Structures are given as structure tokens and as C-alpha cells.
PDB file of C-alpha atoms and ligand atoms in Angstrom:
ATOM      1  CA  MET E   1    -193.566 -42.730 148.977  1.00 83.00           C
ATOM      2  CA  LYS E   2    -197.514 -43.461 148.304  1.00 88.00           C
ATOM      3  CA  CYS E   3    -199.798 -40.774 148.827  1.00 92.00           C
ATOM      4  CA  PRO E   4    -202.515 -41.824 151.771  1.00 91.00           C
ATOM      5  CA  PHE E   5    -205.244 -40.044 150.202  1.00 93.00           C
ATOM      6  CA  CYS E   6    -205.167 -41.143 146.582  1.00 96.00           C
ATOM      7  CA  GLY E   7    -202.639 -44.072 146.584  1.00 93.00           C
ATOM      8  CA  ARG E   8    -200.395 -42.763 143.885  1.00 93.00           C
ATOM      9  CA  ASP E   9    -196.715 -42.884 144.173  1.00 91.00           C
ATOM     10  CA  ASN E  10    -196.285 -39.305 142.853  1.00 92.00           C
ATOM     11  CA  THR E  11    -195.067 -37.389 145.921  1.00 92.00           C
ATOM     12  CA  ARG E  12    -192.433 -34.908 146.155  1.00 93.00           C
ATOM     13  CA  VAL E  13    -190.747 -33.220 149.226  1.00 91.00           C
ATOM     14  CA  VAL E  14    -191.708 -29.555 149.980  1.00 91.00           C
ATOM     15  CA  ASP E  15    -189.850 -29.158 153.512  1.00 89.00           C
ATOM     16  CA  SER E  16    -187.854 -31.026 155.785  1.00 88.00           C
ATOM     17  CA  ARG E  17    -186.402 -30.215 159.159  1.00 87.00           C
ATOM     18  CA  PRO E  18    -184.780 -32.072 162.088  1.00 83.00           C
ATOM     19  CA  VAL E  19    -186.947 -32.665 164.965  1.00 81.00           C
ATOM     20  CA  GLU E  20    -185.173 -31.608 168.149  1.00 75.00           C
ATOM     21  CA  ASP E  21    -184.198 -34.488 170.535  1.00 69.00           C
ATOM     22  CA  THR E  22    -185.828 -37.565 168.531  1.00 70.00           C
ATOM     23  CA  ASN E  23    -183.274 -38.199 165.831  1.00 72.00           C
ATOM     24  CA  SER E  24    -185.933 -37.850 163.195  1.00 81.00           C
ATOM     25  CA  ILE E  25    -186.646 -35.649 160.279  1.00 84.00           C
ATOM     26  CA  ARG E  26    -190.156 -34.303 159.632  1.00 88.00           C
ATOM     27  CA  ARG E  27    -190.887 -34.170 155.928  1.00 90.00           C
ATOM     28  CA  ARG E  28    -193.966 -32.118 154.477  1.00 93.00           C
ATOM     29  CA  ARG E  29    -194.809 -33.737 151.277  1.00 94.00           C
ATOM     30  CA  MET E  30    -197.103 -32.843 148.473  1.00 95.00           C
ATOM     31  CA  CYS E  31    -199.149 -35.417 146.124  1.00 95.00           C
ATOM     32  CA  GLU E  32    -198.351 -34.241 142.645  1.00 95.00           C
ATOM     33  CA  SER E  33    -201.632 -36.298 141.581  1.00 95.00           C
ATOM     34  CA  CYS E  34    -204.085 -35.175 143.996  1.00 96.00           C
ATOM     35  CA  GLY E  35    -202.367 -31.931 145.383  1.00 95.00           C
ATOM     36  CA  LYS E  36    -202.578 -33.033 149.132  1.00 95.00           C
ATOM     37  CA  ARG E  37    -200.137 -32.488 151.809  1.00 95.00           C
ATOM     38  CA  PHE E  38    -198.985 -34.666 154.499  1.00 94.00           C
ATOM     39  CA  THR E  39    -196.386 -35.117 156.893  1.00 92.00           C
ATOM     40  CA  THR E  40    -193.788 -37.996 157.517  1.00 89.00           C
ATOM     41  CA  TYR E  41    -191.281 -38.877 160.227  1.00 85.00           C
ATOM     42  CA  GLU E  42    -188.009 -40.544 159.260  1.00 81.00           C
ATOM     43  CA  LYS E  43    -185.895 -42.088 161.829  1.00 74.00           C
ATOM     44  CA  VAL E  44    -182.363 -41.481 161.441  1.00 65.00           C
ATOM     45  CA  GLU E  45    -180.848 -44.624 161.965  1.00 59.00           C
ATOM     46  CA  THR E  46    -177.113 -43.792 160.966  1.00 54.00           C
ATOM     47  CA  ILE E  47    -175.021 -41.102 161.918  1.00 52.00           C
ATOM     48  CA  PRO E  48    -177.232 -38.166 161.835  1.00 71.00           C
ATOM     49  CA  LEU E  49    -175.293 -35.700 159.122  1.00 86.00           C
ATOM     50  CA  SER E  50    -171.637 -35.169 158.494  1.00 90.00           C
ATOM     51  CA  VAL E  51    -170.115 -32.177 157.287  1.00 92.00           C
ATOM     52  CA  ILE E  52    -167.256 -32.428 155.308  1.00 92.00           C
ATOM     53  CA  LYS E  53    -164.814 -29.810 156.044  1.00 89.00           C
ATOM     54  CA  LYS E  54    -161.929 -28.087 153.594  1.00 85.00           C
ATOM     55  CA  ASP E  55    -159.370 -30.805 154.791  1.00 90.00           C
ATOM     56  CA  GLN E  56    -161.787 -33.603 153.973  1.00 92.00           C
ATOM     57  CA  SER E  57    -162.090 -34.581 157.693  1.00 93.00           C
ATOM     58  CA  ARG E  58    -165.625 -34.888 159.217  1.00 92.00           C
ATOM     59  CA  GLU E  59    -167.588 -33.745 161.669  1.00 90.00           C
ATOM     60  CA  PRO E  60    -170.975 -34.012 162.881  1.00 88.00           C
ATOM     61  CA  TYR E  61    -173.419 -31.337 161.488  1.00 90.00           C
ATOM     62  CA  SER E  62    -174.428 -28.792 164.493  1.00 88.00           C
ATOM     63  CA  ARG E  63    -177.194 -26.600 163.971  1.00 88.00           C
ATOM     64  CA  SER E  64    -175.645 -23.992 166.685  1.00 88.00           C
ATOM     65  CA  LYS E  65    -172.445 -23.921 164.667  1.00 90.00           C
ATOM     66  CA  VAL E  66    -174.343 -22.492 161.789  1.00 91.00           C
ATOM     67  CA  GLN E  67    -176.713 -20.324 163.505  1.00 91.00           C
ATOM     68  CA  ASP E  68    -173.269 -18.788 165.447  1.00 91.00           C
ATOM     69  CA  GLY E  69    -171.851 -17.798 162.056  1.00 91.00           C
ATOM     70  CA  ILE E  70    -174.987 -16.052 161.002  1.00 93.00           C
ATOM     71  CA  LEU E  71    -175.327 -14.541 164.319  1.00 93.00           C
ATOM     72  CA  ARG E  72    -171.942 -13.046 164.094  1.00 91.00           C
ATOM     73  CA  ALA E  73    -172.648 -12.004 160.347  1.00 92.00           C
ATOM     74  CA  CYS E  74    -175.647 -10.145 161.739  1.00 93.00           C
ATOM     75  CA  TYR E  75    -173.933  -8.656 164.707  1.00 92.00           C
ATOM     76  CA  LYS E  76    -175.261  -4.821 165.516  1.00 92.00           C
ATOM     77  CA  ARG E  77    -177.252  -4.965 162.248  1.00 93.00           C
ATOM     78  CA  PRO E  78    -180.963  -4.096 162.391  1.00 93.00           C
ATOM     79  CA  ILE E  79    -182.288  -7.606 161.836  1.00 93.00           C
ATOM     80  CA  PRO E  80    -185.098  -8.765 164.238  1.00 92.00           C
ATOM     81  CA  VAL E  81    -184.203 -11.910 166.361  1.00 88.00           C
ATOM     82  CA  GLU E  82    -187.426 -13.706 164.584  1.00 90.00           C
ATOM     83  CA  LYS E  83    -186.018 -12.866 161.211  1.00 92.00           C
ATOM     84  CA  ILE E  84    -182.728 -14.545 162.268  1.00 92.00           C
ATOM     85  CA  GLU E  85    -184.700 -17.748 163.443  1.00 89.00           C
ATOM     86  CA  GLU E  86    -186.682 -17.586 160.399  1.00 90.00           C
ATOM     87  CA  ILE E  87    -183.893 -17.823 157.942  1.00 93.00           C
ATOM     88  CA  MET E  88    -181.961 -20.242 160.165  1.00 91.00           C
ATOM     89  CA  ASP E  89    -184.995 -22.580 159.834  1.00 89.00           C
ATOM     90  CA  SER E  90    -185.084 -22.317 156.055  1.00 91.00           C
ATOM     91  CA  ILE E  91    -181.367 -22.825 155.609  1.00 93.00           C
ATOM     92  CA  GLU E  92    -181.437 -25.961 157.929  1.00 90.00           C
ATOM     93  CA  GLY E  93    -184.523 -27.182 155.732  1.00 88.00           C
ATOM     94  CA  GLU E  94    -182.371 -26.764 152.643  1.00 90.00           C
ATOM     95  CA  ILE E  95    -179.351 -28.288 154.115  1.00 90.00           C
ATOM     96  CA  PHE E  96    -181.403 -31.371 154.833  1.00 85.00           C
ATOM     97  CA  ASP E  97    -183.218 -31.441 151.390  1.00 84.00           C
ATOM     98  CA  ARG E  98    -179.884 -31.443 149.785  1.00 82.00           C
ATOM     99  CA  ALA E  99    -177.746 -33.711 152.012  1.00 77.00           C
ATOM    100  CA  ASP E 100    -178.070 -37.398 152.078  1.00 76.00           C
ATOM    101  CA  ARG E 101    -175.615 -38.323 154.533  1.00 83.00           C
ATOM    102  CA  GLU E 102    -172.824 -35.847 154.150  1.00 90.00           C
ATOM    103  CA  ILE E 103    -172.665 -32.152 153.210  1.00 92.00           C
ATOM    104  CA  SER E 104    -169.883 -30.109 152.380  1.00 91.00           C
ATOM    105  CA  SER E 105    -169.120 -27.193 154.731  1.00 89.00           C
ATOM    106  CA  ASN E 106    -168.615 -25.101 151.339  1.00 86.00           C
ATOM    107  CA  GLN E 107    -172.435 -25.956 150.436  1.00 90.00           C
ATOM    108  CA  ILE E 108    -173.565 -25.019 153.801  1.00 92.00           C
ATOM    109  CA  GLY E 109    -171.764 -21.758 153.168  1.00 90.00           C
ATOM    110  CA  GLU E 110    -173.293 -21.158 149.889  1.00 88.00           C
ATOM    111  CA  ILE E 111    -176.737 -21.897 151.405  1.00 93.00           C
ATOM    112  CA  VAL E 112    -176.186 -19.475 154.282  1.00 93.00           C
ATOM    113  CA  MET E 113    -175.083 -17.026 151.694  1.00 89.00           C
ATOM    114  CA  GLU E 114    -177.902 -17.186 149.430  1.00 90.00           C
ATOM    115  CA  HIS E 115    -180.200 -16.276 152.642  1.00 93.00           C
ATOM    116  CA  LEU E 116    -178.266 -13.867 153.679  1.00 93.00           C
ATOM    117  CA  GLN E 117    -177.973 -11.931 150.708  1.00 89.00           C
ATOM    118  CA  ALA E 118    -181.608 -11.650 150.536  1.00 90.00           C
ATOM    119  CA  LEU E 119    -181.658 -10.322 154.038  1.00 93.00           C
ATOM    120  CA  ASP E 120    -178.688  -7.841 154.695  1.00 93.00           C
ATOM    121  CA  ALA E 121    -176.100  -6.710 152.387  1.00 90.00           C
ATOM    122  CA  VAL E 122    -173.320  -6.082 155.326  1.00 89.00           C
ATOM    123  CA  ALA E 123    -174.433  -9.509 157.074  1.00 92.00           C
ATOM    124  CA  TYR E 124    -173.777 -11.234 153.521  1.00 89.00           C
ATOM    125  CA  VAL E 125    -170.481  -9.563 152.813  1.00 85.00           C
ATOM    126  CA  ARG E 126    -169.287 -10.486 156.475  1.00 86.00           C
ATOM    127  CA  PHE E 127    -170.272 -14.000 156.444  1.00 88.00           C
ATOM    128  CA  ALA E 128    -168.908 -14.442 152.527  1.00 83.00           C
ATOM    129  CA  SER E 129    -165.697 -12.958 153.326  1.00 79.00           C
ATOM    130  CA  VAL E 130    -165.130 -15.331 156.279  1.00 76.00           C
ATOM    131  CA  TYR E 131    -166.397 -18.455 154.132  1.00 70.00           C
ATOM    132  CA  ARG E 132    -164.367 -17.869 150.873  1.00 63.00           C
ATOM    133  CA  GLU E 133    -161.713 -15.208 149.552  1.00 56.00           C
ATOM    134  CA  PHE E 134    -163.590 -12.559 148.116  1.00 52.00           C
ATOM    135  CA  LYS E 135    -161.345 -11.021 145.973  1.00 52.00           C
ATOM    136  CA  ASP E 136    -163.788 -10.086 143.151  1.00 53.00           C
ATOM    137  CA  VAL E 137    -165.825  -7.842 145.648  1.00 55.00           C
ATOM    138  CA  SER E 138    -162.822  -6.133 147.128  1.00 60.00           C
ATOM    139  CA  THR E 139    -164.423  -2.742 146.089  1.00 53.00           C
ATOM    140  CA  PHE E 140    -167.626  -3.832 147.338  1.00 59.00           C
ATOM    141  CA  MET E 141    -166.133  -4.615 150.638  1.00 61.00           C
ATOM    142  CA  GLU E 142    -164.437  -0.982 150.524  1.00 59.00           C
ATOM    143  CA  GLU E 143    -167.832   0.422 149.987  1.00 50.00           C
ATOM    144  CA  LEU E 144    -169.486  -1.345 152.837  1.00 62.00           C
ATOM    145  CA  LYS E 145    -166.614  -0.720 155.354  1.00 65.00           C
ATOM    146  CA  LYS E 146    -168.203   2.504 156.017  1.00 53.00           C
ATOM    147  CA  PHE E 147    -171.131   0.768 157.582  1.00 54.00           C
ATOM    148  CA  MET E 148    -169.264  -1.739 159.406  1.00 60.00           C
ATOM    149  CA  GLU E 149    -167.246   0.422 161.748  1.00 58.00           C
ATOM    150  CA  PRO E 150    -168.835   1.089 164.595  1.00 53.00           C
TER     151      PRO E 150
HETATM  152 ZN1   ZN A 201    -202.642 -38.244 146.161  1.00 65.05          ZN
END
């Protein structure tokens, strides 16, 4: 994509996110030549984004599904709602950066885990234990159970 300021074809995407209700994706781009930033809106002409599940079946990507998993993991943790919304936005940005038309549920899980790990240890382990069999950290889990019991 050409930079609207200097005309050179040397831009990179710094942030992507879907625009609610419009089937388009907003991308922030930065020109590597002149350093200026600009925004583009790209219409999604095809099926927005498919998630490949473990059994290889596909379903449409759903923000609320990802968010539900995060909220479940953060249940009763001392995490402000704004913080959750914030990581939800960066997680979604990353999903749309990495995915072209399809992304596996595993990849989404990995992205979510990366963000939860930095946010809250208990939320991270809760989420991870759902997403993959966490044999290697069973001792870690035992340790965290103390905090997880109501
Ligand atoms: Zn430029």
C-alpha cells in the first residue's frame, strides 16, 4: 500500500481491528520511509473470519465467544473491567493481524494465554487448563488451587 504522504510503497500495519456492524477492518499503518501514520478501512467481501476447530470443522469467528472464555477465567479475580476490555482489544487485534481468512482455535487460545499470563496468574492457569492438557504444570496448578477455592 502506498503512503499518502510521500507516495512510497513501504508501509506496515501497526494495528488492525474490526469495525462493529460494518464488515470492515480498520488498519493503522505506518510508513517506514517518512514515519507518518494513516488509517485504512478494508471491506471484508468474503466470509469474515473462520475458526478451525480441533475436529477441523469451521465456525464463524465470534468476539463474544472469545470474551466469554476470558471472563470465565477472570471470574472473581481482582481485575478491573476496563483492563479486560483492553486485553480483549489487543487480543482481537492480534487475531486479525495473524489470520487471513482462517485461524485455528488453538492459535486463538495461544494468543489469549499470552495476554492472560501477563495479566493474572490464576486467570491464565484457568484458561490454559481448559485450552490444553496442562500435564507439565500440574504442580503449579496444585499451588494455585489454594487461591482458586472460594
Ligand atoms: Zn511516507
